[in-house]
Coordinates of C-alpha atoms in Angstrom, one line a residue:
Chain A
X607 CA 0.0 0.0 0.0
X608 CA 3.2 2.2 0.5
X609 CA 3.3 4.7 -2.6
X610 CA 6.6 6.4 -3.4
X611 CA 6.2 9.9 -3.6
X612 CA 9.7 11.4 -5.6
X613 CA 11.1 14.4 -4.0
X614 CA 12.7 17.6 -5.5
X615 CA 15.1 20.1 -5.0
X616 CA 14.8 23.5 -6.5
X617 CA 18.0 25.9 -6.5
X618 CA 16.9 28.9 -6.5
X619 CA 18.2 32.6 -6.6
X620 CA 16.9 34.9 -3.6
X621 CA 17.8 38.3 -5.5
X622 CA 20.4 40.6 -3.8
X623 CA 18.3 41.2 -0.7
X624 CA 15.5 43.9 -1.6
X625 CA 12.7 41.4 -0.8
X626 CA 10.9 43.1 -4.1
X627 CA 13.7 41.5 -6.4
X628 CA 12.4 38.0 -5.1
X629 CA 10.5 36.8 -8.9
X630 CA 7.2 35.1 -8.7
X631 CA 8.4 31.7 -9.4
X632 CA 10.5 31.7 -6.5
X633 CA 7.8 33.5 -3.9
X634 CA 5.4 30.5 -5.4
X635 CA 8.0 27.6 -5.0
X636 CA 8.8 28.9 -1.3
X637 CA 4.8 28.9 -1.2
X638 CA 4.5 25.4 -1.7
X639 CA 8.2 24.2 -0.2
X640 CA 8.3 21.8 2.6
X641 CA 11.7 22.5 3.2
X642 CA 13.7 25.7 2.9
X643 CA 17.3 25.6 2.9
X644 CA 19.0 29.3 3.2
X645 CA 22.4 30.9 3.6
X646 CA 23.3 34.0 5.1
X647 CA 21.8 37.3 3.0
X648 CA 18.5 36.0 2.3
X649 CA 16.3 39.1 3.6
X650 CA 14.1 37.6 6.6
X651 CA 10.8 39.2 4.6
X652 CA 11.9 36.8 1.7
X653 CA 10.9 33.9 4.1
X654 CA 7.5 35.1 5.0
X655 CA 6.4 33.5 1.8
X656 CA 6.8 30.0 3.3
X657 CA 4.1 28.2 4.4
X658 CA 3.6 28.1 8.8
X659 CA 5.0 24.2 9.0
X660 CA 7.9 24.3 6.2
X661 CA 10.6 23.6 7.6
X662 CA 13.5 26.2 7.7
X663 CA 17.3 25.2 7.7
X664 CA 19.9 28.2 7.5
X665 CA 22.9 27.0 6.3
X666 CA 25.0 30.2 6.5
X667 CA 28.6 30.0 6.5
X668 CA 30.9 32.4 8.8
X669 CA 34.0 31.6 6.8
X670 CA 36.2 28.3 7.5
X671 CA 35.4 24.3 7.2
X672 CA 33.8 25.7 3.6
X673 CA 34.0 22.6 1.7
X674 CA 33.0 20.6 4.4
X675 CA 29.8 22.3 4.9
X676 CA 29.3 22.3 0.8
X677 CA 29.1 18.9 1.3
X678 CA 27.0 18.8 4.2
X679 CA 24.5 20.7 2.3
X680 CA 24.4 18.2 -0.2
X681 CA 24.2 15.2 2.5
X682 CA 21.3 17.1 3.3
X683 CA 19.6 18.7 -0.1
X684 CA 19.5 14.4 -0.7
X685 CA 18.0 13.2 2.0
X686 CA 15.2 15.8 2.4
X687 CA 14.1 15.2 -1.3
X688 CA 14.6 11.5 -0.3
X689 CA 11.9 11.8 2.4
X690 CA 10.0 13.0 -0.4
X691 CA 10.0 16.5 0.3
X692 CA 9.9 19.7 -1.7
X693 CA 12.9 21.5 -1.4
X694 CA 13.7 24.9 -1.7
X695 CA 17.2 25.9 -1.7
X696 CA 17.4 29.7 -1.4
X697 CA 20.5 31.2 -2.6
X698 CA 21.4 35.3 -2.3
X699 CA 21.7 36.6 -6.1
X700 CA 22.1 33.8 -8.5
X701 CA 22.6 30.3 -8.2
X702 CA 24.8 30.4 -10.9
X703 CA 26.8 33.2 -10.4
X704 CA 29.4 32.5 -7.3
X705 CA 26.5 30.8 -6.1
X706 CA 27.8 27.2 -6.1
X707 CA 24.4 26.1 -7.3
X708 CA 26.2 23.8 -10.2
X709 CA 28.0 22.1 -6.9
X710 CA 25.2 21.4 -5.4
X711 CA 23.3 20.8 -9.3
X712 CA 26.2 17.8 -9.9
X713 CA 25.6 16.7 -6.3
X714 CA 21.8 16.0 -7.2
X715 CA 22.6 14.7 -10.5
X716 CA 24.9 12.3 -9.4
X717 CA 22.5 11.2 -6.6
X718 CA 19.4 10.3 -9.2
X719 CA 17.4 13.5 -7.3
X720 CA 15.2 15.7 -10.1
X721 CA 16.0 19.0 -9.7
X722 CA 15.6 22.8 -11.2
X723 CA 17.5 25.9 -11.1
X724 CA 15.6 29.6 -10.7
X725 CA 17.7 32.1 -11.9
X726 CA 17.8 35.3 -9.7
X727 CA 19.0 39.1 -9.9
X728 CA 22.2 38.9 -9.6
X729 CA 23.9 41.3 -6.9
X730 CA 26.6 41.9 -9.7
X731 CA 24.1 44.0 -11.7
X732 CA 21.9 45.5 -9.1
X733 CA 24.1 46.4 -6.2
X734 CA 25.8 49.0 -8.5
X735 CA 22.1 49.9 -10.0
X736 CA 21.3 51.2 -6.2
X737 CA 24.5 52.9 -6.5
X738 CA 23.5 54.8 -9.6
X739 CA 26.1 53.0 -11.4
X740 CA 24.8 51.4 -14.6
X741 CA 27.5 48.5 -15.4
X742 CA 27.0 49.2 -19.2
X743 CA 26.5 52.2 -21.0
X744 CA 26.8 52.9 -24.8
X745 CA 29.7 55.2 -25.4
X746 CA 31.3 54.6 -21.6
X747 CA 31.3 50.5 -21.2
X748 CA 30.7 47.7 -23.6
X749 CA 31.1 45.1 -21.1
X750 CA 30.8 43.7 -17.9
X751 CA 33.0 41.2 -16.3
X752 CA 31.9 39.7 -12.8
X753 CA 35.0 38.7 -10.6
X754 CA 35.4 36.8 -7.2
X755 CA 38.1 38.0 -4.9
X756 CA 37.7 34.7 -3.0
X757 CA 38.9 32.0 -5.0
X758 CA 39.8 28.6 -3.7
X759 CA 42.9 27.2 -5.0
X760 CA 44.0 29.5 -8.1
X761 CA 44.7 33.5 -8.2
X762 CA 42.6 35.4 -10.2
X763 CA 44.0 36.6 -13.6
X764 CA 44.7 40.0 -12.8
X765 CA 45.8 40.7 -15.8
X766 CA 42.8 40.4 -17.8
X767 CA 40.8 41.7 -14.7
X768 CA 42.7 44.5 -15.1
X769 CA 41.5 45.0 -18.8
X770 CA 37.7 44.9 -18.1
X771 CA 36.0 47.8 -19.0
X772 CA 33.7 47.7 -16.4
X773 CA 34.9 45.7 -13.1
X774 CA 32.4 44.0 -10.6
X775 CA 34.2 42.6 -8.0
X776 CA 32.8 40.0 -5.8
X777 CA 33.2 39.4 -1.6
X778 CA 35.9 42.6 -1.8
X779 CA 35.7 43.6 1.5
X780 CA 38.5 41.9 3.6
X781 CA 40.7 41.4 0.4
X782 CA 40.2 45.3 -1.2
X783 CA 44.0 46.6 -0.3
X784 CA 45.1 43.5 -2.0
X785 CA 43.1 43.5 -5.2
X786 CA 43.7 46.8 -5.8
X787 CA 46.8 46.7 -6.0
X788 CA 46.9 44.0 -8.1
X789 CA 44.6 45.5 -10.4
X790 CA 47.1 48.7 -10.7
X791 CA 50.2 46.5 -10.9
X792 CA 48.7 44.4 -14.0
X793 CA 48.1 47.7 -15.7
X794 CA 44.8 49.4 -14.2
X795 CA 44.9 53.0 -14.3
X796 CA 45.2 54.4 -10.5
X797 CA 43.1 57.0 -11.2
X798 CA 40.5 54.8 -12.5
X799 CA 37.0 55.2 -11.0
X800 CA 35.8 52.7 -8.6
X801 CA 33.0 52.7 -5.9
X802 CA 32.4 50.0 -3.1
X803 CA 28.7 49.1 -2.6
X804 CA 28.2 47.2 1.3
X805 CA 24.5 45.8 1.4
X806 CA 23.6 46.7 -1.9
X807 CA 20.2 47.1 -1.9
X808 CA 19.1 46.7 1.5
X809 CA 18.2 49.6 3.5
X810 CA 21.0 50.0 5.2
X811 CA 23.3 50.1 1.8
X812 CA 26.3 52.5 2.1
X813 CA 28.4 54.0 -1.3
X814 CA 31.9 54.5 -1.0
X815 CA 33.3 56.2 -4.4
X816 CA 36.8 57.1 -4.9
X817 CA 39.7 56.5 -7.2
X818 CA 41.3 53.0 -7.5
X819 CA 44.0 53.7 -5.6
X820 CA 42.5 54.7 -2.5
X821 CA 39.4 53.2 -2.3
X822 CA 41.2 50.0 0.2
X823 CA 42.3 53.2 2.1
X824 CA 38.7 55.0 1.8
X825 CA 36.9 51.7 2.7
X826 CA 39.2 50.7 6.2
X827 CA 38.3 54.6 7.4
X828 CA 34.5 54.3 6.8
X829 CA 35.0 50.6 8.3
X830 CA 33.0 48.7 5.4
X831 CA 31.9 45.1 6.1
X832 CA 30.6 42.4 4.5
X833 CA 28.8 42.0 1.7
X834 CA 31.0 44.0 -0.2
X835 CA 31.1 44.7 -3.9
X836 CA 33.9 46.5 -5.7
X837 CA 33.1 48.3 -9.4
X838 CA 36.0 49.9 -11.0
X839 CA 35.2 51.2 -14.3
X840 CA 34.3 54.9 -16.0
X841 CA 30.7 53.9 -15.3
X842 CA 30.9 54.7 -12.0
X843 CA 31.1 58.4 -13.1
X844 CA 28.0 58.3 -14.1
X845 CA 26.8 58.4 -10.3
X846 CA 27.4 62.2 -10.4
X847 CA 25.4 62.7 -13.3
X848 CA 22.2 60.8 -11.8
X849 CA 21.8 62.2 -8.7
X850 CA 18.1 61.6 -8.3
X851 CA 18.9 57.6 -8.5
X852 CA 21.7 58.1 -5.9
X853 CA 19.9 59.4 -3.7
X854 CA 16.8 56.8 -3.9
X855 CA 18.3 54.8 -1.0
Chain B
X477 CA -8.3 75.0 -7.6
X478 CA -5.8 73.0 -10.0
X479 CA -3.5 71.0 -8.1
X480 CA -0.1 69.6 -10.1
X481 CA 0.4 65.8 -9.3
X482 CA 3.5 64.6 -10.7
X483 CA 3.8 61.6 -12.5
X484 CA 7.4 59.2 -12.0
X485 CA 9.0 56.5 -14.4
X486 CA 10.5 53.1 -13.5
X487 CA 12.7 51.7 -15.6
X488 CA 12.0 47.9 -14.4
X489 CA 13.7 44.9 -15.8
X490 CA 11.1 42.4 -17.2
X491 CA 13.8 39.7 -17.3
X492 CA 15.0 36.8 -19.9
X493 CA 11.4 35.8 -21.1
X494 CA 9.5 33.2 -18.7
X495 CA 7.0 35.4 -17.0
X496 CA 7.7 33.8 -14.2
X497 CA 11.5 35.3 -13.6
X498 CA 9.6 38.9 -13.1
X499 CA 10.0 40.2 -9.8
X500 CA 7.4 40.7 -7.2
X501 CA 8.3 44.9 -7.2
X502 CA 8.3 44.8 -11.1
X503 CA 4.4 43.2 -11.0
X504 CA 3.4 45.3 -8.1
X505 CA 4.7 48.3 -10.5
X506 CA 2.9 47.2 -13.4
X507 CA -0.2 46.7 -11.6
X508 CA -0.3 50.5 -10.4
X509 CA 1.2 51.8 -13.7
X510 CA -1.2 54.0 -15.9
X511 CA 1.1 53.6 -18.8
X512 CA 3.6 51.1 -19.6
X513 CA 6.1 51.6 -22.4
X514 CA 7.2 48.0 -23.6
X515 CA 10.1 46.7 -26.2
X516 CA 10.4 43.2 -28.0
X517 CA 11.0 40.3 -26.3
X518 CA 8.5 41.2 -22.9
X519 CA 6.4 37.8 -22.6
X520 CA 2.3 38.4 -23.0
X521 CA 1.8 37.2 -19.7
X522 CA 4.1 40.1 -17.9
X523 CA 1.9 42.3 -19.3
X524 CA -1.4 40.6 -17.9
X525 CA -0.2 42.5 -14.3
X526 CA -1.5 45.7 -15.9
X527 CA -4.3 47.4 -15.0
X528 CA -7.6 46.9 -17.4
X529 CA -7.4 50.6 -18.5
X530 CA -3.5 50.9 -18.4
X531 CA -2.3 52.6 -21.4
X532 CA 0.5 49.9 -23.2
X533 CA 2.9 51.5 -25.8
X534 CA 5.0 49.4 -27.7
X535 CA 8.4 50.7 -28.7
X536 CA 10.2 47.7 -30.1
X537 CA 12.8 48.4 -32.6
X538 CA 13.0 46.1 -35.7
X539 CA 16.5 47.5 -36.6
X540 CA 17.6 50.8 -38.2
X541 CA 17.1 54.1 -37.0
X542 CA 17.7 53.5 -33.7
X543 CA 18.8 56.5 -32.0
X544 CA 16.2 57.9 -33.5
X545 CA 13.9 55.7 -31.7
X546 CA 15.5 56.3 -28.4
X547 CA 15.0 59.7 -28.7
X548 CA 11.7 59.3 -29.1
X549 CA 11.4 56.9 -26.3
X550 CA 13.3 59.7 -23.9
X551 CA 10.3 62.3 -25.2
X552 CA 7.3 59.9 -25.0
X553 CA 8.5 58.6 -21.3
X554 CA 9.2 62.8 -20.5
X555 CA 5.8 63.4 -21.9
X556 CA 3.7 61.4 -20.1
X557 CA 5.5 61.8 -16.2
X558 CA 4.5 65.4 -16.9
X559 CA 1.0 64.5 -17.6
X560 CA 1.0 63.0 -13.9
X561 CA 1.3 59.9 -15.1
X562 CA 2.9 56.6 -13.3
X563 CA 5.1 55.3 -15.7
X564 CA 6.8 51.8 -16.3
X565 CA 9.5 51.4 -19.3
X566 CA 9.8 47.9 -19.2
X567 CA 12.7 46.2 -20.8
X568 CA 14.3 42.8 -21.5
X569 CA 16.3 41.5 -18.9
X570 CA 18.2 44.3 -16.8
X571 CA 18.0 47.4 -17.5
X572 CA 21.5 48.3 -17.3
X573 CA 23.0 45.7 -18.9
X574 CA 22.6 46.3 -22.6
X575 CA 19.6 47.8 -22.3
X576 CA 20.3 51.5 -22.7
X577 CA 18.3 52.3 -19.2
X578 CA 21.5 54.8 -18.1
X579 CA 20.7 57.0 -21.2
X580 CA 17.0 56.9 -20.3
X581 CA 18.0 57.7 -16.7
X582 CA 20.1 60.8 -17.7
X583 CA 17.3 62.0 -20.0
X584 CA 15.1 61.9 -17.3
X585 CA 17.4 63.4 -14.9
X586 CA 18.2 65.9 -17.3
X587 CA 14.0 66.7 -17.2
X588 CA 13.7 66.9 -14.0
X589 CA 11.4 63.7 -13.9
X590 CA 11.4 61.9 -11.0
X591 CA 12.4 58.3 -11.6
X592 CA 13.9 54.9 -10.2
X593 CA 15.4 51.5 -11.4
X594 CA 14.7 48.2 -10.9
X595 CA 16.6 45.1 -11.6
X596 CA 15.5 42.5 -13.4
X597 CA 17.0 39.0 -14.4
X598 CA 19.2 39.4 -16.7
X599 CA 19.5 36.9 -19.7
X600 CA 23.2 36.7 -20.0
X601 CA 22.7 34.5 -16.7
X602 CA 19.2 32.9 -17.0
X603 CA 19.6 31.7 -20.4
X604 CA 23.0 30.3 -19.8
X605 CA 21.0 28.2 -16.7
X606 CA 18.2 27.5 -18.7
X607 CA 20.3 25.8 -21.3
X608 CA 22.1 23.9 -18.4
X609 CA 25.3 26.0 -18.4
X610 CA 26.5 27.6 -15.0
X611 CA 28.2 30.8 -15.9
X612 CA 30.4 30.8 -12.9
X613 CA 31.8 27.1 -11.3
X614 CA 34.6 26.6 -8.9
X615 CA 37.7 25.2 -10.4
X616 CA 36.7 26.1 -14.1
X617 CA 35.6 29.3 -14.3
X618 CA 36.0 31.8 -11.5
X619 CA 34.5 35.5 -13.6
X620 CA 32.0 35.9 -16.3
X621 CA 32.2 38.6 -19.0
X622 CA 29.0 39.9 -20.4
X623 CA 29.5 41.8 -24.3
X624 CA 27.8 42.8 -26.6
X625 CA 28.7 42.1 -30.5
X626 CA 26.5 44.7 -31.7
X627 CA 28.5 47.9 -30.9
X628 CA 28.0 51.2 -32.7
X629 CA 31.0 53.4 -33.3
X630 CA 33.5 51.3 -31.1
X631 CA 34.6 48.1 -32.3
X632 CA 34.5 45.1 -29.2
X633 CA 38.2 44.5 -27.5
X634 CA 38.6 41.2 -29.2
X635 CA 42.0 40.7 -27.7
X636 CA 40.5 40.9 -23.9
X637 CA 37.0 39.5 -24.7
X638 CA 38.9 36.4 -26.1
X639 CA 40.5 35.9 -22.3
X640 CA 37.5 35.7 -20.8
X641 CA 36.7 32.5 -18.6
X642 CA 33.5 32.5 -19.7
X643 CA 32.3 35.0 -22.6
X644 CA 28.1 35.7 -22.9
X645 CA 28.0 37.5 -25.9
X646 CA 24.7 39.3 -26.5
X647 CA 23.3 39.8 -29.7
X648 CA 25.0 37.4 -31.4
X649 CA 22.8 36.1 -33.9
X650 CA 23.6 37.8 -37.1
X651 CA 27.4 38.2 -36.7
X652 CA 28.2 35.0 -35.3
X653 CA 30.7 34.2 -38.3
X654 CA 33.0 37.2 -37.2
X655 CA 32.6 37.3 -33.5
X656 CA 34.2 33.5 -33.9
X657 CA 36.8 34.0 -36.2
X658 CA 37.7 37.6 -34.0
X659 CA 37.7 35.6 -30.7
X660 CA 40.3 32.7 -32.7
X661 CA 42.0 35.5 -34.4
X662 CA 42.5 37.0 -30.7
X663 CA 43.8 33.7 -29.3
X664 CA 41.0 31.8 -28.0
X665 CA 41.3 28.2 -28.7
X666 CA 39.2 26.7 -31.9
X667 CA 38.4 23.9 -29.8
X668 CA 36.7 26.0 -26.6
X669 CA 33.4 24.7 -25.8
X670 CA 30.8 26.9 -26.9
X671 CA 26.7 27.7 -26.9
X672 CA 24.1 29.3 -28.8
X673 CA 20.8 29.9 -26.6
X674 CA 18.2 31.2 -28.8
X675 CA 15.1 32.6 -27.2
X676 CA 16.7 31.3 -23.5
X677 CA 13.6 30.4 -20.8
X678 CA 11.1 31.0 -23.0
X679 CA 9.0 27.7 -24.2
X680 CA 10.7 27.3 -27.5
X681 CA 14.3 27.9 -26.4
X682 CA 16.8 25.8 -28.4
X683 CA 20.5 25.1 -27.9
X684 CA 23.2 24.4 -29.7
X685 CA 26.5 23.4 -28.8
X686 CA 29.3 22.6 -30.6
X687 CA 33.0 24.0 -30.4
X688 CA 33.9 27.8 -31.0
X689 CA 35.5 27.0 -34.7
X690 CA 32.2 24.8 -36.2
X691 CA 29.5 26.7 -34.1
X692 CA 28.7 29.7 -36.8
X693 CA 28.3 27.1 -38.9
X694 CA 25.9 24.8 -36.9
X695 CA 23.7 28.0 -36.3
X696 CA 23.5 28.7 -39.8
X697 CA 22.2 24.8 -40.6
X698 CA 20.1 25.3 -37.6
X699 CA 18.9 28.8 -39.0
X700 CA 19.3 30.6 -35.3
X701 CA 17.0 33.7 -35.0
X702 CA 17.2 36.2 -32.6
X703 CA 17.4 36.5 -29.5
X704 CA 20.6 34.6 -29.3
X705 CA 23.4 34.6 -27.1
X706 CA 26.9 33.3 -27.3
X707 CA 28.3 31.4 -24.3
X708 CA 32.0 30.5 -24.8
X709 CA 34.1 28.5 -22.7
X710 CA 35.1 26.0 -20.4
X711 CA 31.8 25.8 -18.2
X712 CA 29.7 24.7 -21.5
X713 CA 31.0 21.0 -21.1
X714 CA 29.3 21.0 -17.6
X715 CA 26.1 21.1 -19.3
X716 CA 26.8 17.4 -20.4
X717 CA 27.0 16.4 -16.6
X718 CA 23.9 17.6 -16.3
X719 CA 21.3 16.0 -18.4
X720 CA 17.9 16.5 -16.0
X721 CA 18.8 20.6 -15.9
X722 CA 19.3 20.6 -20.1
X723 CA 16.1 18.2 -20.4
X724 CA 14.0 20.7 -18.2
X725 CA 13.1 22.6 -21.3

């Protein structure tokens, strides 16, 4: 008489906090999820659209032990959809974009589990919108290139970083001194200019704009923390000239 | 007696296609806007959050005389805030990636128009996922570059687009022959997996993989339309390890 009931496992992409940048497909999956698994930077308000008895597992990390609780999260991504379960693993931004979601997509795949991915808005792209900063713009950038400071095993090329014409720079905040001085030293101009964005788009969100080479400096006065995200690029310029959209936040 | 109410714009990303990858803020917008000013590519259904008596204005360009257009876009949008109006410019994707919402923004600012932005999905990472292709994965590809082969004035930096980990190339479609050979020309391996997502998330997506030497040529057999981007690089040969994502559509 026992029926088996199939779980799944949807990766999906929270948006960069700004509970309003959640997209309808993910509000209706957490709707109907019996299990939400969430990291750190999912805006509290984004959970409200679970149901009373899902149940909630943060996963955050605090730095250290990474991999080890990568693959804890898959140990337990499997065994929820195993009990049958819908899953609903919430990640901040993209899943895709230094979001590990193809980790955790190979983990599911290699465990027989059905699974889909839900894009989200990346904090790449709107984390400098907030800031006024439009990461392309005809005549001033032709391109973006997203970046990670925090990379396991290999160092970043910083010489092709350093060519980008617009630069957004991933989990900058503890490494900023470091990376821009790499960027300068692979060929970056110094006067290039660059703007930190902490908590893009949440309401406590904080702008720090000044030249490449002494933003790192700018950034330890005004004590910025984490998340951090580093655009270096003449697009930031266009900040002054939009001061209506600056000053929105 | 007369009072002056004045009307505000949103320049609101309607993301890659699948009406479901709107966000909540973006539908809430819609459903309060009295005019909505819409391009190509926005799925019918996105627009099924307007109001009955919202006034819709299509402003999709079918190629040639664009700045014209834009202009014209900058004046109609002007036009209607200072009829009171609550306006939405709804684009494809984001806003400010490729989709010319920092000119908009200055004209407005320029006006004296009270505006704001909002995010949306963009494609460059949605249709990559959609076709089964993380855009960012540790240990292969640790940035993502997002250009555009359709420049005007300013030819693309082949030599630093071809470095890039993983290269989304928008509007690739009709110059895919010379955005290939220009990447190879530039350095890029012949043999570099690569991607063609046409249409990515909506219902009749296809994709087409094959490597960067033979894959102008498989989208010509194929005859590829538009939209189509690019995807070039290592991460395209994850999508093989994933079969259940890639069979999702």
């Amino acid at each position: 008489m026992s029926q088996h009931v199939e779980g799944i496992v949807y990766l999906v992409g929270a948006g960069p906090g700004d509970p309003g940048l959640l997209t309808l497909r993910a509000a209706r999956l957490l709707a109907s999820a019996d299990t939400v698994v969430y990291d750190r930077l999912i805006h509290p308000e984004v959970l409200t659209h679970t149901r009373p008895h899902a149940r909630l597992v943060f996963v955050g990390k605090e730095g250290g032990g990474e991999s080890v609780a990568q693959e804890e999260i898959h140990t337990l991504l499997i065994a929820q959809a195993r009990l049958g379960r819908t899953v609903v693993r919430l990640k901040g931004g993209d899943p895709f974009v230094f979001g590990r979601g193809g980790e955790e997509a190979l983990a599911l795949e290699a465990a027989g589990i059905a699974y889909e991915v839900v894009p989200g808005v990346s904090s790449g792209l709107a984390a400098p919108a907030a800031a006024a900063i439009p990461v392309t713009h005809r005549g001033v950038s032709g391109s973006v290139t997203f970046a990670t400071a925090h990379r396991t095993g290999q160092a970043p090329d910083w010489a092709h970083l350093a060519g980008a014409e617009t630069l957004v720079l991933f989990m900058a905040g503890r490494r900023l001194e470091e990376v821009t001085l790499a960027l300068i030293a692979a060929g970056r101009a110094p006067s290039t200019p660059a703007a930190i964005v902490e908590a893009g788009t949440w309401a406590h969100q904080r702008v720090i704009e000044a030249p490449l080479a002494s933003i790192a400096a700018r950034a330890r006065e005004e004590a910025v923390g984490s998340p951090a995200l580093l655009v270096v690029g003449e697009v930031v310029s266009l900040r002054a000239q939009l001061p209506t959209l600056a000053r929105t936040r």
